[in-house]
Every structure is written in C-alpha cells, then in structure tokens.
Coordinates of C-alpha atoms in Angstrom, one line a residue:
X15 CA 56.7 -66.2 -29.7
X16 CA 53.1 -65.4 -30.8
X17 CA 52.6 -63.2 -27.8
X18 CA 55.7 -61.1 -28.4
X19 CA 54.8 -60.7 -32.4
X20 CA 51.5 -59.2 -30.8
X21 CA 53.2 -57.3 -28.2
X22 CA 55.6 -55.9 -31.0
X23 CA 53.0 -55.2 -33.3
X24 CA 51.1 -53.1 -30.8
X25 CA 54.0 -51.0 -30.1
X26 CA 54.3 -49.8 -33.5
X27 CA 51.0 -48.7 -34.4
X28 CA 50.7 -45.1 -34.8
X29 CA 47.5 -44.5 -32.6
X30 CA 49.8 -45.6 -29.4
X31 CA 52.7 -43.1 -30.1
X32 CA 50.2 -39.9 -31.2
X33 CA 48.4 -40.9 -27.6
X34 CA 51.7 -40.9 -25.7
X35 CA 52.6 -37.5 -27.2
X36 CA 49.1 -36.5 -26.5
X37 CA 49.8 -37.4 -22.7
X38 CA 53.1 -35.6 -22.7
X39 CA 51.6 -32.5 -24.0
X40 CA 48.6 -32.6 -21.5
X41 CA 50.8 -33.4 -18.7
X42 CA 53.2 -30.4 -19.2
X43 CA 50.4 -28.0 -20.0
X44 CA 48.7 -28.9 -16.5
X45 CA 52.2 -28.6 -14.6
X46 CA 52.9 -25.4 -16.5
X47 CA 49.3 -23.9 -15.5
X48 CA 49.8 -24.6 -12.2
X49 CA 52.9 -23.2 -11.8
X50 CA 51.6 -19.8 -13.3
X51 CA 48.5 -19.7 -11.1
X52 CA 50.2 -21.0 -7.7
X53 CA 54.2 -20.3 -8.3
X54 CA 54.6 -23.8 -8.0
X55 CA 52.9 -26.8 -9.3
X56 CA 50.0 -28.5 -7.2
X57 CA 51.3 -32.3 -8.6
X58 CA 54.7 -32.0 -9.7
X59 CA 54.8 -35.6 -10.7
X60 CA 53.5 -36.7 -14.2
X61 CA 50.6 -38.6 -12.8
X62 CA 49.2 -38.8 -16.3
X63 CA 51.7 -41.2 -17.3
X64 CA 51.4 -43.5 -14.4
X65 CA 47.5 -43.7 -15.2
X66 CA 48.3 -44.1 -18.7
X67 CA 50.6 -47.3 -18.2
X68 CA 48.9 -48.8 -15.2
X69 CA 45.3 -48.0 -16.2
X70 CA 46.0 -49.0 -19.6
X71 CA 47.2 -52.5 -18.8
X72 CA 44.4 -53.0 -16.2
X73 CA 41.6 -52.0 -18.1
X74 CA 43.1 -53.7 -21.3
X75 CA 43.2 -57.2 -19.4
X76 CA 39.7 -56.7 -18.1
X77 CA 38.3 -55.8 -21.6
X78 CA 40.5 -58.8 -23.2
X79 CA 39.0 -61.2 -20.9
X80 CA 35.6 -60.2 -22.0
X81 CA 36.5 -60.1 -25.3
X82 CA 38.2 -63.2 -25.3
X83 CA 34.8 -65.2 -23.6
X84 CA 32.5 -63.5 -25.8
X85 CA 34.4 -63.7 -29.1
X86 CA 34.8 -60.1 -30.4
X87 CA 35.1 -60.2 -34.1
X88 CA 35.8 -57.3 -36.1
X89 CA 36.7 -56.7 -39.9
X90 CA 40.4 -55.4 -40.9
X91 CA 38.5 -52.4 -42.5
X92 CA 37.0 -51.8 -39.4
X93 CA 40.1 -51.6 -37.4
X94 CA 42.1 -49.6 -39.9
X95 CA 39.6 -47.0 -40.1
X96 CA 39.2 -46.9 -36.2
X97 CA 42.7 -46.4 -35.9
X98 CA 42.8 -43.5 -38.5
X99 CA 40.0 -41.5 -36.9
X100 CA 41.4 -42.2 -33.6
X101 CA 45.0 -40.6 -34.7
X102 CA 43.2 -37.9 -36.5
X103 CA 41.0 -36.9 -33.5
X104 CA 44.4 -36.9 -31.1
X105 CA 46.0 -34.4 -33.4
X106 CA 43.5 -32.2 -34.9
X107 CA 41.1 -31.9 -31.7
X108 CA 43.6 -31.9 -28.7
X109 CA 41.2 -30.5 -26.0
X110 CA 38.6 -33.3 -26.8
X111 CA 38.0 -37.0 -26.4
X112 CA 35.6 -39.1 -28.2
X113 CA 35.8 -42.7 -27.9
X114 CA 32.3 -43.6 -27.9
X115 CA 31.5 -41.4 -31.0
X116 CA 34.3 -42.8 -33.0
X117 CA 33.4 -46.5 -32.4
X118 CA 29.8 -45.5 -33.2
X119 CA 30.8 -43.7 -36.4
X120 CA 32.9 -47.1 -37.5
X121 CA 30.0 -49.1 -36.8
X122 CA 27.8 -47.3 -38.9
X123 CA 30.6 -47.0 -41.8
X124 CA 31.2 -50.9 -41.5
X125 CA 27.1 -51.5 -42.0
X126 CA 26.7 -49.4 -45.0
X127 CA 30.2 -50.2 -46.4
X128 CA 28.9 -53.4 -48.2
X129 CA 26.3 -51.6 -50.2
X130 CA 28.7 -49.0 -51.7
X131 CA 28.8 -51.2 -55.0
X132 CA 31.0 -48.8 -57.0
X133 CA 33.4 -49.6 -59.7
X134 CA 36.2 -48.1 -57.4
X135 CA 35.2 -48.3 -53.5
X136 CA 34.2 -52.2 -53.5
X137 CA 37.6 -53.7 -54.8
X138 CA 39.2 -51.5 -52.2
X139 CA 36.9 -52.7 -49.2
X140 CA 37.3 -56.2 -50.8
X141 CA 41.0 -55.7 -50.0
X142 CA 40.4 -55.2 -46.5
X143 CA 37.9 -58.1 -45.9
X144 CA 34.9 -55.8 -45.6
X145 CA 31.9 -58.0 -46.1
X146 CA 28.4 -58.4 -44.4
X147 CA 29.2 -61.4 -42.6
X148 CA 32.4 -59.7 -41.2
X149 CA 30.5 -56.9 -39.8
X150 CA 27.9 -58.6 -37.6
X151 CA 26.3 -55.9 -35.8
X152 CA 26.3 -57.9 -32.6
X153 CA 30.2 -57.3 -32.6
X154 CA 29.7 -53.6 -33.0
X155 CA 27.4 -53.5 -29.9
X156 CA 29.9 -55.6 -27.8
X157 CA 32.5 -53.4 -29.2
X158 CA 30.6 -50.3 -27.7
X159 CA 30.0 -51.7 -24.8
X160 CA 33.8 -52.8 -24.0
X161 CA 34.3 -48.8 -24.6
X162 CA 31.9 -47.7 -22.0
X163 CA 32.9 -50.4 -19.7
X164 CA 36.5 -49.3 -19.9
X165 CA 35.8 -45.6 -19.6
X166 CA 33.7 -46.4 -16.3
X167 CA 36.5 -48.3 -14.6
X168 CA 39.0 -45.4 -15.8
X169 CA 36.6 -42.8 -14.6
X170 CA 35.8 -44.6 -11.4
X171 CA 39.4 -45.7 -10.3
X172 CA 41.3 -42.5 -11.7
X173 CA 39.2 -39.4 -12.2
X174 CA 39.5 -36.8 -9.5
X175 CA 42.2 -38.4 -7.4
X176 CA 44.6 -35.6 -8.1
X177 CA 42.3 -32.5 -8.4
X178 CA 44.2 -29.7 -10.4
X179 CA 42.7 -26.6 -9.9
X180 CA 42.5 -24.1 -12.9
X181 CA 41.7 -20.2 -12.3
X182 CA 39.2 -18.2 -14.0
X183 CA 37.6 -14.8 -14.2
X184 CA 34.0 -14.5 -13.9
X185 CA 32.0 -11.5 -15.5
X186 CA 32.2 -9.3 -12.4
X187 CA 35.9 -10.0 -12.2
X188 CA 35.8 -12.3 -9.3
X189 CA 38.1 -15.3 -9.4
X190 CA 36.9 -18.6 -9.1
X191 CA 38.5 -22.2 -9.6
X192 CA 37.4 -25.1 -11.5
X193 CA 38.8 -28.7 -11.8
X194 CA 39.2 -30.0 -15.3
X195 CA 40.0 -33.9 -15.9
X196 CA 41.4 -34.2 -19.6
X197 CA 43.5 -37.7 -19.1
X198 CA 43.1 -40.6 -21.5
X199 CA 44.6 -43.9 -22.1
X200 CA 44.7 -46.6 -24.6
X201 CA 43.7 -50.0 -23.5
X202 CA 45.3 -53.0 -25.6
X203 CA 42.0 -55.1 -26.6
X204 CA 42.6 -58.5 -27.9
X205 CA 40.5 -58.9 -30.7
X206 CA 39.6 -61.7 -33.8
X207 CA 40.0 -60.6 -37.3
X208 CA 38.1 -62.7 -39.9
X209 CA 39.8 -63.7 -43.0
X210 CA 43.6 -64.0 -44.1
X211 CA 44.3 -60.3 -45.2
X212 CA 46.9 -60.0 -42.2
X213 CA 48.8 -63.2 -42.9
X214 CA 48.8 -62.6 -46.8
X215 CA 50.9 -59.4 -46.3
X216 CA 53.0 -60.7 -43.1
X217 CA 53.1 -64.7 -43.7
X218 CA 54.5 -65.0 -40.4
X219 CA 51.3 -63.7 -38.7
X220 CA 49.6 -66.6 -36.9
X221 CA 46.6 -67.8 -38.5
X222 CA 44.1 -70.3 -37.2
X223 CA 40.8 -72.0 -37.8
X224 CA 37.4 -72.1 -36.0
X225 CA 34.5 -74.1 -37.4
X226 CA 36.2 -73.8 -41.1
X227 CA 36.7 -70.0 -41.1
X228 CA 40.3 -68.4 -40.8
X229 CA 41.1 -65.9 -38.0
X230 CA 44.0 -64.2 -36.7
X231 CA 44.4 -62.3 -33.6
X232 CA 45.1 -58.6 -33.2
X233 CA 45.8 -56.3 -30.2
X234 CA 43.5 -53.0 -31.0
X235 CA 44.5 -49.8 -28.9
X236 CA 41.2 -48.9 -27.7
X237 CA 40.9 -45.1 -26.6
X238 CA 39.5 -44.6 -23.4
X239 CA 38.7 -41.1 -21.6
X240 CA 36.5 -38.3 -20.9
X241 CA 36.8 -34.5 -21.0
X242 CA 35.1 -33.0 -18.4
X243 CA 35.2 -30.1 -15.7
X244 CA 33.7 -29.8 -12.4
X245 CA 32.9 -26.0 -11.1
X246 CA 30.8 -26.6 -8.0
X247 CA 30.9 -30.4 -6.2
X248 CA 33.5 -32.3 -4.9
X249 CA 35.3 -33.9 -8.1
X250 CA 36.3 -37.3 -6.6
X251 CA 32.8 -37.7 -5.7
X252 CA 31.4 -36.8 -8.8
X253 CA 33.4 -39.0 -10.9
X254 CA 32.9 -42.0 -8.9
X255 CA 29.3 -41.6 -9.2
X256 CA 29.4 -41.1 -12.8
X257 CA 31.7 -44.2 -12.9
X258 CA 29.0 -46.5 -11.1
X259 CA 26.3 -45.1 -13.5
X260 CA 28.6 -45.9 -16.7
X261 CA 29.3 -49.5 -15.3
X262 CA 25.5 -49.9 -14.9
X263 CA 24.8 -48.8 -18.7
X264 CA 28.0 -51.3 -19.9
X265 CA 26.3 -53.9 -17.8
X266 CA 23.3 -53.2 -19.6
X267 CA 25.1 -53.3 -22.9
X268 CA 26.4 -56.9 -22.0
X269 CA 23.1 -58.3 -21.3
X270 CA 21.8 -56.9 -24.9
X271 CA 24.9 -58.4 -26.3
X272 CA 23.7 -61.9 -25.0
X273 CA 20.0 -61.3 -26.3
X274 CA 21.5 -60.6 -30.1
X275 CA 22.3 -64.1 -30.1
X276 CA 18.4 -65.0 -30.1
X277 CA 17.5 -61.7 -31.6
X278 CA 20.0 -60.3 -33.5
X279 CA 17.8 -57.1 -34.6
X280 CA 17.8 -55.9 -31.2
X281 CA 21.6 -54.8 -31.6
X282 CA 20.7 -51.5 -33.2
X283 CA 18.0 -51.2 -30.3
X284 CA 21.2 -51.7 -27.8
X285 CA 23.6 -49.4 -29.7
X286 CA 20.7 -46.4 -29.6
X287 CA 20.4 -47.0 -25.9
X288 CA 24.3 -47.0 -25.1
X289 CA 24.8 -43.9 -27.1
X290 CA 22.0 -41.9 -25.9
X291 CA 22.5 -43.2 -22.4
X292 CA 26.3 -42.1 -22.2
X293 CA 25.5 -38.6 -23.7
X294 CA 22.6 -38.3 -21.1
X295 CA 24.7 -39.3 -18.1
X296 CA 27.2 -37.0 -19.2
X297 CA 24.9 -34.1 -19.6
X298 CA 22.9 -35.0 -16.3
X299 CA 26.0 -34.9 -14.3
X300 CA 26.9 -31.4 -15.8
X301 CA 23.7 -30.1 -15.1
X302 CA 23.9 -31.6 -11.3
X303 CA 27.1 -30.0 -11.1
X304 CA 25.8 -26.6 -12.5
X305 CA 22.9 -26.1 -10.2
X306 CA 24.8 -27.1 -6.9
X307 CA 24.7 -24.1 -4.6
X308 CA 28.5 -23.7 -4.3
X309 CA 31.5 -22.5 -5.9
X310 CA 35.3 -22.6 -5.5
X311 CA 35.6 -18.9 -4.9
X312 CA 37.3 -16.3 -2.6
X313 CA 35.3 -15.7 0.6
X314 CA 35.6 -12.6 2.7
X315 CA 36.0 -14.4 6.3
X316 CA 39.1 -16.5 5.7
X317 CA 40.9 -18.3 2.9
X318 CA 39.4 -20.9 0.4
X319 CA 41.8 -24.1 0.2
X320 CA 42.0 -25.1 -3.5
X321 CA 44.4 -27.9 -3.2
X322 CA 46.6 -30.1 -1.0
X323 CA 50.0 -30.7 -2.1
X324 CA 51.2 -34.1 -1.7
X325 CA 54.2 -34.9 0.6
X326 CA 53.6 -32.0 2.9
X327 CA 52.3 -31.0 6.3
X328 CA 49.2 -30.3 5.0
X329 CA 48.3 -33.8 4.0
X330 CA 48.3 -34.6 8.0
X331 CA 45.4 -32.0 8.6
X332 CA 42.4 -33.7 7.4
X333 CA 41.8 -30.5 5.1
X334 CA 39.8 -31.0 1.7
X335 CA 39.5 -28.5 -1.3
X336 CA 36.7 -26.1 -0.4
X337 CA 37.5 -25.7 2.8
X338 CA 38.0 -22.3 4.6
X339 CA 40.4 -21.5 7.0
X340 CA 39.2 -19.0 9.4
X341 CA 42.1 -18.9 11.8
X342 CA 46.0 -20.0 11.8
X343 CA 47.5 -20.0 15.1
X344 CA 44.7 -18.2 16.9
X345 CA 45.1 -15.3 14.3
X346 CA 42.1 -14.4 12.0
X347 CA 43.3 -14.9 8.4
X348 CA 41.9 -13.5 5.1
X349 CA 44.6 -13.6 2.5
X350 CA 47.8 -15.9 1.7
X351 CA 50.2 -13.3 3.3
X352 CA 48.1 -13.2 6.2
X353 CA 48.1 -16.9 7.0
X354 CA 52.1 -16.9 6.2
X355 CA 52.5 -14.5 8.7
X356 CA 50.3 -16.3 11.3
X357 CA 52.5 -19.3 10.7
X358 CA 55.3 -17.1 11.6
X359 CA 54.0 -17.0 15.1
X360 CA 55.2 -20.5 15.6
X361 CA 57.3 -21.5 12.8
X362 CA 57.4 -25.3 13.8
X363 CA 53.7 -25.7 14.4
X364 CA 50.5 -25.0 12.8
X365 CA 47.0 -24.8 14.4
X366 CA 43.9 -24.2 12.3
X367 CA 40.2 -23.4 12.5
X368 CA 38.7 -24.6 9.5
X369 CA 35.0 -24.6 8.2
X370 CA 34.2 -27.3 5.7
X371 CA 31.8 -27.0 2.7
X372 CA 28.7 -27.9 5.1
X373 CA 29.6 -25.2 7.3
X374 CA 30.6 -27.3 10.0
X375 CA 33.8 -26.1 12.2
X376 CA 36.8 -28.4 13.0
X377 CA 40.3 -27.8 14.8
X378 CA 43.2 -29.3 13.0
X379 CA 46.8 -29.2 13.6
X380 CA 50.4 -30.6 12.6
X381 CA 53.9 -29.8 13.0
X382 CA 55.7 -28.1 10.2
X383 CA 59.2 -27.7 8.9
X384 CA 61.3 -25.5 10.8
X385 CA 61.8 -22.1 9.1
X386 CA 59.8 -23.2 6.1
X387 CA 56.1 -22.0 6.6
X388 CA 55.8 -21.6 2.9
X389 CA 56.2 -25.3 2.4
X390 CA 53.1 -26.3 4.5
X391 CA 51.5 -27.6 1.1
X392 CA 48.2 -25.8 1.1
X393 CA 47.3 -24.3 -2.2
X394 CA 45.2 -20.9 -2.2
X395 CA 44.5 -18.0 -3.9
X396 CA 47.4 -15.9 -4.4
X397 CA 47.1 -12.3 -3.5
X398 CA 46.5 -9.7 -5.9
X399 CA 49.2 -7.3 -6.7

C-alpha cells in the first residue's frame, strides 16, 4: 500500500508531466526536421519515449539503491525549490538541460536559507522544515553525485545510438551535417524527508522514526540529460567516452561522500570538484570534436552517408555514418540521383564500393526489395533543385 501511495504521489508531480510534454515536443520536432531534410524520417519511431521510460526506471532503481544504502536526506524546502526550478527550466529554456547547475543552485540556497532571519522569510522556511540540521552539506554532495552518475549512465547507454543528422549551411554556402542530442529523462529517486511536514498535511502519509528523528519517504523526479551536438567525430564513440569519464567523476564523488563522515568540511571541496569537473569534461569533449580533422560534408568523388534507416536493406551492408559511396553496381556515383539510377541497373541487388572515414576501401552488397530502390535506407544529402 505504501509503495502504491509513493508511486501515485510521484505520478501527480507537475515536473513529471512537464517533462513528458517536453519529450513529446522534442521527439516531434526531430521527426519533422528529418522529414523536411530527407523527405522521410530517419527514425520514424519516437525512441525518445522508450529512453524516457526504460532509462528513467533503470537509472532510478540504481540511484535509489545507492540513496537507500547511504541514506540521502533532503529537507522539504529543497525538494519544493528543486521541482519548481526544474519545471520552470523545462518550460522557459526548451533547448537546454541544466541538471547539475539546478542541484548546485538548490544546495547553495539550502545552505544560506537558515541565515535569512527576516520577519517574513524565516516563518516560511520553518513551515517547510528548513534548518541547518536538515541541510547537512554531505547530503547535498551525495545528491550532486547521484545526478552525475545518472547522467553518466544515460549518456553511456543511450546517447548516439540513434544519430539523427541535422543539415546546416556553412558561410561559404556548403552544406554540412551534425548530430544533436537533446534527450532527457526523470529518474524516480527515493529520498528521506526529515520532520513531519508532509504527514501534517497528509495524515495518511507513512511516518517512521530513526534514532528519535521522524522521517518520511518521498520519490523525487530527478532531472537527467545533456544537450550536446557532435560535428566531426562518431557520435556513439564520443558519448561512450564521455559516459566513462563522467562515471569516474561520479565515483570520485562517492569517495568524497564517504570522507565527509570523518571530515565534514570536505563536502564543499567535493561539490566544487564535481561541478568544475563536469563542466570541464563537457568543454574538453566539445573541443576534441571541434579540432578533429573531419566534416560530415559533401564530397566530389562520391556520396556521403549521413545515416541508416532501421529495418532496411542498408542495415545489412555494414555502412556507417561518414562513409563515402564511390560506386554502385560498378558505376561511379556522385549524387543521390546517380545512386538510384545505378540501383536500377540491378533492381534486386545492390553492390557498393565504399571508402570509410579512415580512407580504407571495402566492398559491400545485399539484396534489395524488388522494384523499390528508393527504399534501400541510406540517408544522403539531397540533390539541390
């Protein structure tokens, strides 16, 4: 019964429904962009929904297990403030995701709130149970660490699996492609709320005692996500490396959390290291991509592969984004039109000569649907009218 009550309360939280709307809008915009650029969508299914649901549950279970073992305790004031800021950021800033900065801001507010001794603010803070005892900085460090760990898992497991090309024009008028990633999820994180603030309003809410202190259990919708665009490298490789680096940073955070039990003042050092380290890893990844000697651009000696549609013959041909198709059915091709004309030479079979990103050549072939060469599933630059 208590489990169902916690789930029901989680489903009623506004931040969750705003995030659902945000994912719906993001998914539809991606599909519309793909249809506009390539006639039909590269990924017609709304994979963002799958990642939002499956990734949210998976990451939520992992983070809640750690939270339960360590005992993450947050004051109700911090929870309320966090959900308000998350909801506002998802509405006001639709193109960005700030999970780490939001948690950092709430931690800073929670630390300084007890010192706001004005006649009108302190009573409000007292209603929400905000006190220096409730806002131990070690809990803030643990909260920030769990956010970083959630981002690391999300990036490593999901980012770059469905590279959706976006076409842009350079200053010289040359068209290039990049690969944006705008996914997010809300991970249900089980936390402890000190005091009886919730049960005072909702008498049926479970309340229990730990060493003479009253606590209630709450499921917090934890915002997870990164806004990133890959211009030159292979998206999946970029994100897997970034995910491993963020995992290492989160591991350092967990070690610092354990150290705070013996030296509480080290919590501030840990928070600074995590925030600076997170921003530095994103900057370093972006710089590494920016200085890589490659562009997803048109070429003169063939046709650049920008994507592979799932469940099409192209998935059997070991093609990768960035490859250049030089020949089709033993005929040189330099445009989308020439490729489809070459496919008509043998409308049931496709034989390609391909040059990969490293300059290596390979031959690949597969059967194609009879009379349907346009359904081969290779995403290319469209011919200019």
